[in-house]
Coordinates of C-alpha atoms and ligand atoms in Angstrom, one line a residue:
M46 CA -53.8 8.1 40.7
N47 CA -55.8 11.0 42.1
T48 CA -56.2 10.9 45.9
T49 CA -58.9 13.0 47.5
V50 CA -58.0 16.6 47.2
R51 CA -59.0 18.9 50.1
V52 CA -61.1 21.8 49.0
L53 CA -61.8 25.0 50.9
E54 CA -64.9 27.0 49.9
G55 CA -65.0 30.8 49.7
I56 CA -66.7 33.6 47.7
P57 CA -65.4 34.3 44.2
A58 CA -64.3 37.9 44.2
A59 CA -62.1 38.3 41.0
P60 CA -62.4 35.7 38.2
G61 CA -59.7 33.4 37.0
M62 CA -57.6 30.5 38.2
A63 CA -54.1 30.2 39.5
L64 CA -51.8 27.3 40.3
G65 CA -48.9 28.0 42.6
R66 CA -47.5 27.8 46.0
A67 CA -49.0 29.4 49.0
F68 CA -47.3 32.4 50.6
I69 CA -48.9 33.4 53.9
L70 CA -48.9 37.1 54.4
R71 CA -48.4 37.7 58.0
T72 CA -48.8 41.0 59.9
P73 CA -45.8 43.2 59.9
L74 CA -45.0 42.3 63.5
E75 CA -45.0 38.6 62.6
T76 CA -42.7 39.0 59.7
V77 CA -39.6 40.5 61.3
P78 CA -36.3 38.7 61.0
R79 CA -35.2 36.7 64.0
Y80 CA -31.6 36.0 64.9
S81 CA -29.3 35.9 67.9
I82 CA -26.7 38.5 68.7
A83 CA -23.3 37.5 70.0
P84 CA -22.5 39.2 73.4
S85 CA -19.7 41.2 71.8
A86 CA -22.1 42.6 69.2
L87 CA -24.8 43.7 71.7
P88 CA -23.6 47.3 72.0
G89 CA -23.8 47.6 68.2
E90 CA -27.3 46.2 68.2
L91 CA -28.4 48.6 70.9
E92 CA -26.9 51.4 68.9
R93 CA -28.8 50.3 65.8
F94 CA -32.0 50.4 67.9
R95 CA -31.1 53.9 69.1
R96 CA -30.6 55.1 65.6
A97 CA -33.9 53.7 64.4
I98 CA -35.6 55.6 67.3
Q99 CA -33.7 58.8 66.4
T100 CA -34.7 58.5 62.7
S101 CA -38.3 57.8 63.6
R102 CA -38.4 60.8 65.9
E103 CA -36.9 63.1 63.2
Q104 CA -39.5 61.8 60.7
M105 CA -42.3 62.5 63.2
E106 CA -41.0 65.9 64.1
S107 CA -40.7 67.0 60.5
L108 CA -44.3 65.9 60.0
L109 CA -45.3 68.0 63.0
T110 CA -43.4 71.1 61.9
G111 CA -43.5 70.8 58.1
V112 CA -47.2 71.5 57.6
E113 CA -50.1 73.2 59.4
L114 CA -51.8 70.7 61.5
D115 CA -55.2 70.8 63.1
D116 CA -55.4 70.0 66.8
E117 CA -56.7 66.5 66.4
L118 CA -53.9 65.4 64.1
R119 CA -51.3 67.1 66.1
A120 CA -52.5 65.2 69.1
I121 CA -52.2 61.9 67.2
F122 CA -48.6 62.6 66.2
E123 CA -47.7 63.9 69.6
A124 CA -49.1 60.7 71.1
Q125 CA -46.9 58.7 68.7
L126 CA -43.9 60.7 69.6
M127 CA -44.5 60.0 73.2
V128 CA -44.6 56.3 72.4
L129 CA -41.0 56.7 71.3
E130 CA -40.1 57.9 74.8
D131 CA -42.2 55.4 76.5
P132 CA -40.0 53.3 78.9
L133 CA -42.5 50.5 78.8
L134 CA -41.7 50.0 75.1
I135 CA -38.2 51.4 74.6
D136 CA -36.5 50.3 77.8
Q137 CA -38.1 46.9 77.8
T138 CA -37.0 46.4 74.2
R139 CA -33.5 47.4 75.1
E140 CA -33.5 45.0 78.0
R141 CA -34.9 42.2 75.9
I142 CA -32.2 42.7 73.3
S143 CA -29.5 42.4 76.0
D144 CA -31.0 39.7 78.2
R145 CA -32.1 37.4 75.4
Q146 CA -29.3 38.3 73.0
I147 CA -31.6 38.8 70.1
N148 CA -31.9 41.3 67.3
A149 CA -33.8 44.6 67.8
E150 CA -36.7 43.8 65.4
Q151 CA -37.5 40.6 67.2
A152 CA -37.4 42.2 70.7
L153 CA -39.4 45.2 69.5
A154 CA -42.1 43.0 67.9
V155 CA -42.5 41.0 71.1
E156 CA -42.9 44.1 73.2
I157 CA -45.4 45.7 70.9
N158 CA -47.5 42.6 70.8
S159 CA -47.6 42.3 74.6
I160 CA -48.4 45.9 75.2
S161 CA -51.1 45.7 72.5
E162 CA -52.7 42.7 74.1
F163 CA -52.7 44.4 77.4
L164 CA -54.4 47.6 75.9
L165 CA -56.9 45.6 74.0
K166 CA -58.1 44.0 77.2
S167 CA -58.9 47.4 78.7
K168 CA -62.5 48.3 79.2
E169 CA -61.7 51.9 78.3
A170 CA -62.0 52.7 74.5
I171 CA -59.3 55.3 74.8
F172 CA -56.7 52.6 75.7
R173 CA -57.9 50.2 73.1
E174 CA -57.6 53.0 70.5
R175 CA -54.0 53.5 71.4
V176 CA -53.2 50.1 69.8
A177 CA -53.4 51.7 66.4
D178 CA -50.9 54.4 67.4
L179 CA -48.6 51.8 68.9
E180 CA -48.7 49.6 65.7
D181 CA -48.2 52.6 63.5
I182 CA -45.2 53.8 65.3
G183 CA -44.0 50.2 65.7
N184 CA -44.2 49.8 61.9
R185 CA -42.2 53.0 61.4
L186 CA -39.5 51.8 63.8
L187 CA -39.3 48.4 62.2
S188 CA -39.2 50.0 58.7
N189 CA -36.3 52.1 59.9
L190 CA -34.5 49.2 61.5
M191 CA -34.9 47.2 58.3
D192 CA -34.2 50.0 56.0
V193 CA -37.5 49.6 54.2
P194 CA -38.6 53.1 52.9
G195 CA -42.1 54.3 53.5
G196 CA -43.8 51.9 55.9
D197 CA -45.3 48.5 55.4
I198 CA -42.5 45.9 55.3
R199 CA -44.8 43.4 53.7
A200 CA -44.8 45.4 50.5
E201 CA -41.1 44.6 50.2
Q202 CA -41.7 40.8 50.7
I203 CA -44.5 40.9 48.1
R204 CA -42.3 42.5 45.5
K205 CA -39.9 39.5 45.8
L206 CA -42.5 36.8 45.4
P207 CA -42.5 34.5 42.3
P208 CA -45.3 35.5 39.8
D209 CA -47.3 32.3 40.5
A210 CA -47.4 32.7 44.3
I211 CA -50.9 32.4 45.9
L212 CA -51.1 35.1 48.6
V213 CA -52.9 33.8 51.6
A214 CA -54.0 36.2 54.4
D215 CA -56.6 37.0 57.0
D216 CA -57.3 40.2 55.1
I217 CA -55.4 42.6 52.9
S218 CA -55.9 46.4 53.2
P219 CA -56.5 48.3 50.0
S220 CA -53.3 50.3 50.5
L221 CA -51.3 47.1 50.8
M222 CA -53.1 45.8 47.8
L223 CA -51.7 48.7 45.7
H224 CA -48.3 46.9 46.0
I225 CA -49.7 43.6 44.7
R226 CA -49.5 43.3 41.0
F227 CA -47.6 40.2 39.9
V228 CA -48.9 37.3 41.9
G229 CA -50.8 34.3 40.7
G230 CA -53.9 34.7 43.0
I231 CA -55.2 35.8 46.4
A232 CA -57.2 34.0 49.1
V233 CA -58.3 35.8 52.2
E234 CA -60.2 34.5 55.2
S235 CA -62.3 37.7 55.7
G236 CA -63.3 40.4 53.2
G237 CA -66.2 40.7 50.8
V238 CA -66.8 41.1 47.1
T239 CA -67.5 44.8 47.3
G240 CA -64.3 45.6 49.4
H241 CA -61.7 47.6 47.6
M242 CA -59.2 44.8 47.9
A243 CA -61.5 42.7 45.7
I244 CA -62.1 45.6 43.3
L245 CA -58.4 46.1 42.8
S246 CA -57.9 42.4 42.3
R247 CA -60.6 42.5 39.6
S248 CA -59.1 45.5 37.9
R249 CA -55.6 44.0 38.0
G250 CA -56.8 40.6 36.7
I251 CA -55.6 38.8 39.8
P252 CA -57.9 35.9 40.6
C253 CA -59.2 36.3 44.2
V254 CA -61.4 34.3 46.6
V255 CA -62.6 36.0 49.8
G256 CA -64.3 34.7 53.0
V257 CA -62.5 31.4 52.9
R258 CA -63.3 29.7 56.3
D259 CA -60.4 28.0 58.1
L260 CA -57.9 29.3 55.5
L261 CA -55.1 30.1 57.9
N262 CA -55.6 27.0 60.0
T263 CA -55.4 24.7 57.0
V264 CA -52.9 26.2 54.5
S265 CA -49.2 26.3 55.2
D266 CA -46.4 28.2 53.5
G267 CA -45.2 26.6 50.3
M268 CA -48.3 24.3 49.9
D269 CA -49.4 23.6 46.3
I270 CA -52.7 25.2 45.6
L271 CA -55.1 25.5 42.7
L272 CA -57.1 28.7 43.3
D273 CA -60.3 28.4 41.4
A274 CA -61.7 31.9 41.7
E275 CA -64.4 31.2 39.0
N276 CA -66.1 29.0 41.6
G277 CA -64.7 30.4 44.8
R278 CA -62.6 27.3 45.8
L279 CA -59.1 26.4 46.8
C280 CA -57.9 22.9 46.0
L281 CA -55.1 22.0 48.3
Q282 CA -52.4 19.7 46.9
P283 CA -54.1 19.4 43.5
G284 CA -53.9 16.2 41.6
E285 CA -53.8 15.4 37.9
A286 CA -57.5 16.2 37.2
E287 CA -57.2 19.7 38.8
R288 CA -54.0 20.4 36.9
R289 CA -55.7 19.4 33.6
Q290 CA -58.6 21.7 34.4
Y291 CA -56.1 24.6 35.0
A292 CA -54.3 23.9 31.6
G293 CA -57.7 24.1 29.9
Y294 CA -58.4 27.5 31.6
L295 CA -55.0 28.8 30.5
K296 CA -55.7 28.0 26.9
T297 CA -59.0 29.9 26.9
R298 CA -57.4 32.8 28.7
R299 CA -54.6 33.2 26.2
R300 CA -57.2 33.4 23.5
E301 CA -59.1 36.1 25.3
A302 CA -56.3 38.2 26.7
T303 CA -55.6 40.2 23.6
R304 CA -59.2 40.9 22.6
T305 CA -60.3 44.5 22.5
I306 CA -63.6 46.1 22.1
T307 CA -65.2 49.0 20.2
S308 CA -67.7 51.0 22.2
P309 CA -70.6 51.7 21.8
V310 CA -71.9 48.2 21.1
N311 CA -75.3 47.7 19.5
T312 CA -77.9 45.3 20.8
A313 CA -79.7 42.9 18.4
C314 CA -82.4 45.6 18.0
G315 CA -79.9 48.4 17.3
Q316 CA -79.8 50.2 20.6
S317 CA -76.3 51.5 21.3
I318 CA -74.8 50.7 24.7
A319 CA -71.7 52.6 25.8
L320 CA -69.0 50.7 27.7
W321 CA -66.6 52.7 29.8
T322 CA -63.9 51.5 32.1
N323 CA -63.0 51.9 35.8
L324 CA -59.4 52.6 36.7
S325 CA -57.4 53.3 39.8
D326 CA -53.8 53.8 38.8
V327 CA -51.8 55.6 36.2
D328 CA -50.2 52.5 34.6
E329 CA -53.7 51.2 33.9
T330 CA -54.3 54.0 31.5
T331 CA -52.0 52.3 29.0
D332 CA -53.8 49.0 29.1
D333 CA -54.7 47.9 25.5
R334 CA -58.1 46.6 26.6
I335 CA -59.4 50.1 27.3
Q336 CA -58.5 51.7 24.0
G337 CA -61.9 51.0 22.4
A338 CA -63.9 52.0 25.5
S339 CA -66.0 55.1 25.5
G340 CA -63.7 56.5 28.1
V341 CA -62.9 56.2 31.8
G342 CA -66.2 56.3 33.6
L343 CA -64.6 56.1 37.0
F344 CA -61.1 56.9 38.0
R345 CA -60.7 56.2 41.7
T346 CA -58.3 58.9 42.5
E347 CA -57.9 58.0 46.1
F348 CA -55.7 55.1 45.1
L349 CA -53.1 57.5 43.6
Y350 CA -52.8 59.1 47.0
L351 CA -52.9 55.9 49.0
K352 CA -50.0 54.6 46.9
N353 CA -48.0 57.7 47.2
R354 CA -48.8 59.2 50.5
K355 CA -46.7 62.4 49.9
L356 CA -49.3 63.5 47.3
F357 CA -51.6 64.7 50.0
N358 CA -49.2 67.6 50.6
D359 CA -47.6 67.8 47.2
Y360 CA -49.5 70.0 44.8
T361 CA -47.1 69.7 42.0
G362 CA -47.0 66.0 42.3
Q363 CA -50.7 65.8 42.0
K364 CA -50.8 68.1 39.0
N365 CA -48.1 66.0 37.2
I366 CA -50.0 62.8 37.8
Y367 CA -53.2 64.2 36.3
G368 CA -51.2 65.6 33.4
Q369 CA -49.7 62.1 32.8
I370 CA -53.2 60.6 32.8
F371 CA -54.4 63.0 30.2
Q372 CA -51.3 62.4 28.1
N373 CA -51.7 58.6 28.3
L374 CA -55.3 58.6 27.4
H375 CA -54.8 60.6 24.2
G376 CA -58.1 62.5 24.3
Q377 CA -60.3 59.7 25.7
T378 CA -62.8 61.1 28.2
V379 CA -61.8 60.6 31.8
T380 CA -64.1 60.9 34.8
F381 CA -62.0 61.7 37.9
R382 CA -63.9 60.8 41.1
L383 CA -62.7 63.1 43.8
L384 CA -60.9 61.4 46.7
D385 CA -63.2 58.8 48.3
V386 CA -61.3 58.0 51.4
G387 CA -62.6 56.4 54.6
G388 CA -64.4 53.1 55.0
D389 CA -62.0 50.3 54.0
K390 CA -59.7 52.9 52.4
R391 CA -58.0 53.9 55.6
L392 CA -55.6 56.8 55.5
P393 CA -52.1 56.6 56.8
A394 CA -51.5 58.5 60.1
S395 CA -48.9 60.6 58.2
A396 CA -51.6 62.2 56.0
N397 CA -52.2 65.7 57.2
V398 CA -56.0 65.2 57.6
H399 CA -58.6 65.0 60.2
Q400 CA -62.0 63.4 60.7
R401 CA -60.7 60.1 59.4
Q402 CA -64.0 58.4 60.4
L403 CA -65.8 60.3 57.6
R404 CA -66.2 59.0 54.1
G405 CA -66.2 60.5 50.6
I406 CA -67.5 64.0 50.3
R407 CA -68.0 64.4 54.0
F408 CA -64.3 63.8 54.6
L409 CA -63.4 66.3 51.8
L410 CA -65.6 69.0 53.1
A411 CA -64.0 68.5 56.6
N412 CA -60.6 68.9 54.8
R413 CA -61.4 71.6 52.4
W414 CA -57.8 72.4 51.6
L415 CA -57.5 68.9 50.2
L416 CA -60.6 69.2 48.1
E417 CA -59.4 72.5 46.7
S418 CA -55.9 71.3 46.0
Q419 CA -57.3 68.3 44.2
L420 CA -59.7 70.3 42.1
R421 CA -57.0 72.8 41.3
A422 CA -54.5 70.1 40.3
I423 CA -57.0 68.5 38.0
Y424 CA -58.1 71.8 36.5
E425 CA -54.5 73.1 35.9
A426 CA -53.5 69.8 34.4
A427 CA -56.5 69.9 32.1
L428 CA -55.6 73.5 31.0
D429 CA -52.0 72.5 30.4
A430 CA -53.1 69.4 28.4
E431 CA -55.3 71.7 26.3
I432 CA -58.1 69.1 26.4
G433 CA -61.4 69.7 24.6
D434 CA -64.9 70.2 26.2
G435 CA -66.2 67.3 28.2
I436 CA -62.9 65.3 28.1
C437 CA -62.3 65.8 31.8
R438 CA -65.3 65.1 34.1
L439 CA -65.4 65.3 37.8
M440 CA -67.5 63.2 40.0
V441 CA -68.3 63.5 43.7
P442 CA -68.3 60.4 46.0
M443 CA -70.8 59.4 48.7
V444 CA -73.1 62.4 48.2
S445 CA -76.2 62.5 50.3
T446 CA -77.3 66.1 50.5
V447 CA -77.7 69.0 48.0
E448 CA -75.6 71.2 50.3
E449 CA -72.6 68.9 49.7
M450 CA -73.0 69.2 45.9
E451 CA -73.4 73.0 46.2
A452 CA -70.3 73.2 48.4
V453 CA -68.2 71.3 45.8
R454 CA -69.5 73.4 42.9
H455 CA -68.7 76.6 44.9
S456 CA -65.2 75.3 45.6
F457 CA -64.7 74.4 42.0
D458 CA -65.9 77.9 40.8
T459 CA -63.6 79.6 43.3
V460 CA -60.6 77.4 42.2
R461 CA -61.3 78.2 38.6
S462 CA -61.5 81.9 39.0
Q463 CA -58.3 81.9 41.0
V464 CA -56.5 80.0 38.3
H465 CA -57.9 82.2 35.6
Q466 CA -56.7 85.3 37.5
E467 CA -53.3 83.9 38.0
R468 CA -53.0 82.8 34.4
A469 CA -54.5 86.1 33.2
M470 CA -57.1 84.2 31.2
A471 CA -59.5 86.8 29.8
S472 CA -62.7 84.8 29.8
I473 CA -64.2 81.6 31.0
E474 CA -64.9 80.7 27.4
Q475 CA -61.2 80.0 27.0
A476 CA -61.5 77.2 29.5
P477 CA -62.7 73.7 28.6
V478 CA -66.2 72.6 29.9
I479 CA -65.7 70.2 32.8
P480 CA -69.0 68.5 33.7
L481 CA -69.6 67.9 37.4
G482 CA -71.5 64.7 38.3
M483 CA -72.2 62.7 41.4
M484 CA -72.1 59.2 42.5
V485 CA -75.5 57.8 43.4
E486 CA -74.5 55.4 46.1
T487 CA -76.5 56.3 49.2
P488 CA -80.2 55.8 49.6
A489 CA -80.5 59.5 50.4
A490 CA -79.1 60.4 47.0
V491 CA -81.6 58.2 45.2
L492 CA -84.6 59.6 47.2
M493 CA -83.5 63.2 46.6
C494 CA -82.5 62.8 42.9
D495 CA -85.1 65.3 41.8
A496 CA -83.4 67.9 44.0
F497 CA -80.0 67.0 42.7
A498 CA -81.1 67.2 39.1
Q499 CA -80.6 70.9 38.9
R500 CA -77.2 70.8 40.5
V501 CA -75.4 68.1 38.6
D502 CA -74.5 67.3 35.0
F503 CA -74.6 63.5 35.2
Y504 CA -75.2 60.6 37.6
S505 CA -73.1 57.5 38.1
I506 CA -74.6 54.7 40.2
G507 CA -72.2 53.1 42.7
T508 CA -74.0 49.8 43.3
N509 CA -71.1 48.5 45.4
D510 CA -72.0 50.9 48.2
L511 CA -75.7 51.2 47.4
A512 CA -76.3 47.5 47.6
E513 CA -74.7 47.4 51.1
L514 CA -76.3 50.6 52.4
V515 CA -79.8 49.4 51.2
L516 CA -79.3 46.3 53.3
G517 CA -77.7 48.2 56.2
L518 CA -74.4 46.3 55.8
A519 CA -70.9 47.6 56.3
R520 CA -68.7 47.7 53.3
D521 CA -66.7 44.5 52.8
T522 CA -69.1 42.2 54.6
S523 CA -68.3 38.6 53.7
L524 CA -71.6 37.8 51.9
P525 CA -72.0 35.8 48.7
P526 CA -72.9 38.1 45.8
E527 CA -76.3 36.4 45.5
E528 CA -77.3 37.8 48.9
L529 CA -75.9 41.3 48.0
Y530 CA -76.7 42.0 44.4
Y531 CA -79.8 39.9 43.8
Q532 CA -82.0 41.9 46.3
P533 CA -85.3 43.2 44.9
A534 CA -84.8 46.3 47.1
L535 CA -81.7 47.3 45.1
F536 CA -83.5 47.1 41.8
R537 CA -86.5 49.1 43.1
M538 CA -84.0 51.7 44.3
L539 CA -82.4 51.9 40.9
S540 CA -85.7 52.1 39.2
R541 CA -86.7 55.0 41.3
L542 CA -83.7 56.9 40.2
V543 CA -83.8 56.1 36.5
C544 CA -87.6 56.9 36.3
A545 CA -87.1 60.2 38.0
T546 CA -84.3 61.7 35.9
S547 CA -83.6 62.8 32.4
L548 CA -79.9 63.2 33.1
P549 CA -77.3 60.7 31.7
V550 CA -77.0 57.7 34.1
T551 CA -74.1 55.3 34.1
V552 CA -73.7 52.3 36.4
C553 CA -70.1 52.1 37.5
G554 CA -70.6 49.6 40.3
E555 CA -69.4 46.0 39.7
I556 CA -73.0 44.8 39.2
G557 CA -72.8 46.1 35.6
A558 CA -70.3 43.4 34.6
R559 CA -72.5 40.6 35.8
L560 CA -73.9 39.1 32.6
D561 CA -77.1 37.8 34.3
L562 CA -77.9 41.3 35.7
L563 CA -76.9 43.3 32.6
P564 CA -80.2 42.7 30.8
V565 CA -82.1 43.8 34.0
L566 CA -80.2 47.0 34.1
M567 CA -80.7 47.6 30.4
G568 CA -84.4 46.9 31.0
L569 CA -84.4 49.7 33.6
G570 CA -83.2 52.1 30.8
I571 CA -79.5 52.2 31.6
R572 CA -77.4 52.6 28.4
Q573 CA -74.0 53.3 29.9
F574 CA -71.8 51.0 32.0
S575 CA -68.4 51.5 33.4
M576 CA -66.4 48.4 34.5
P577 CA -63.0 47.0 35.1
P578 CA -60.9 46.5 31.9
A579 CA -61.0 42.8 32.4
S580 CA -64.8 42.7 32.1
L581 CA -65.2 44.8 28.9
Y582 CA -64.7 42.1 26.4
K583 CA -67.3 39.6 27.9
C584 CA -69.9 42.4 28.1
A585 CA -69.2 43.6 24.6
M586 CA -69.7 40.0 23.4
A587 CA -73.0 39.6 25.3
I588 CA -74.8 42.8 24.3
P589 CA -75.4 42.0 20.6
D590 CA -77.5 39.0 21.7
L591 CA -79.8 41.2 23.8
E592 CA -83.1 42.8 22.7
I593 CA -84.3 45.9 24.7
A594 CA -88.0 44.7 24.6
A595 CA -87.0 41.4 26.2
C596 CA -84.8 43.2 28.8
E597 CA -87.7 45.5 29.7
A598 CA -90.0 42.5 30.1
L599 CA -87.5 40.8 32.4
C600 CA -86.9 44.0 34.4
A601 CA -90.7 44.5 34.9
K602 CA -90.9 41.0 36.5
V603 CA -87.7 41.6 38.6
L604 CA -89.4 44.8 40.0
Q605 CA -92.3 42.6 41.1
A606 CA -90.1 40.1 42.8
N607 CA -90.4 40.0 46.6
S608 CA -87.4 37.9 47.5
V609 CA -83.9 36.9 46.5
G610 CA -85.3 33.5 45.6
E611 CA -88.0 34.9 43.3
L612 CA -85.5 37.2 41.6
R613 CA -83.0 34.4 41.0
A614 CA -85.6 32.1 39.6
L615 CA -86.5 34.9 37.1
L616 CA -82.8 35.2 36.1
D617 CA -82.5 31.4 35.8
E618 CA -85.5 31.2 33.5
N619 CA -83.9 34.0 31.4
K620 CA -80.6 32.1 30.8
Ligands
LIG1993 C1 -69.5 51.9 44.1 O1 -69.7 52.2 45.3 O2 -70.2 51.2 43.4 C2 -68.3 52.5 43.4 C3 -68.2 52.3 42.1 O3 -67.4 53.1 44.2 P1 -66.4 52.3 45.1 O4 -66.5 50.8 44.8 O5 -65.0 52.8 44.9 O6 -66.9 52.7 46.5
LIG1994 MG1 -68.7 53.7 46.3

């Protein structure tokens, strides 16, 4: 008999379904082990704490001396080093270990929480901002106490989860998401569909629901859950009917999992449409589903660095990774987007960078050594791989002024001539052609596209950012996709770009994989789409049923729509 199943509603962010037990992902400070210490073992516990401080200090000092640091970054590290001397934290933790006879992790977590709470209440921003430093160094101390290399202790817990676990959290940062690969599904209370956590879930094929109200108040660890990310729902303690629904889903999925595509795909009227793919990690380059794609239209290189933080300062490591990517792709074209950090892709404090509040190209120009080392690593890897013309493409993120594009081109030219000199390459003709394109994802880039046209080789439209910036929203806002992507203003923006340029235009934002919007984008004149591997097959199946003339007629009406309601009604009629 099926009793009433409690359902929580959220926003579908990565398609699929999963049945499994909930695992609540708590903050690092909440997850520390808790146990008591016998009085005779207290000196040993205090010694363990002292050693963790010592190791943390040595790690910080080597960060401070190992590389050239700008003043701002030096100040951050020095502040963190001072936290290690801070009697408020260190002495009180020691006292708590002895008085309460508890382990060091537990005592430290309590002290960090209480100091953070105190700082957060302050009216002065400077004190509130210290919380991030405190948590950063706290995380380092805890990692050293628990012998977890490299930072977030939750990554270790995630690795040990059963493959059907449903991860439940308030939010998951993109850098933590990089450690999440083999879980059944994800449900988060905050977050939005354009956030990079959602994007990574989609590209990894992990069903995900975001913006689930009351999630943490309702779900408990180990609870049975059916996560229905097709419809943005969580069924708690599912009954027979829900389990049957899941079995049906699994059957269809097994059938589709092995299906590959051959791009370009022809429409019913014979127009060819190129399907490219979006990747963010080296191991995705061996995914069978991308083999028939036209190439990698967007490689989000920032995730390589967020996953392996040492890369920021490891030139050889960077070059090896790009070399590995060329090798795995066997001559398929790859478009490397230069580091797009900032926004929800927060950098670790240990990265030797400054101006963390900047995003994309602005950040790279403020850290020109990083821009140049990335350009050089890609270029040298391309030369070593002996790739042909146009196989490697570069793309600049979050561009809004022509000066930014000129600065990147200048840096690239400088890097190339340095490399040619070092390698004694006689002429530029010996080098492969590497087109330089830009992401169009700010309203400024759309409005200035005529000025950019002389300075770039191709455009790729980033609708994830553009949709939010057109509406004045922050990235990752918890809005249902209808309110984000079905805005007439977005299509009018896109139309402005497509009408004003003769350069190749790809859409690499997630909107391209929405089957109801695909005909509108084709009606605008877009003939190339780049999307997660998991979306390629369904788009390749849909395109042969479309006629360009019908797409253009639909698009003309969409451009006349004055509201989300009108636009959706047009799409409904077109179904
Ligand atoms: C976009 O903004 O649409 C895009 C493809 O880039 P990202 O999602 O990485 O910001
Ligand atoms: Mg973007």
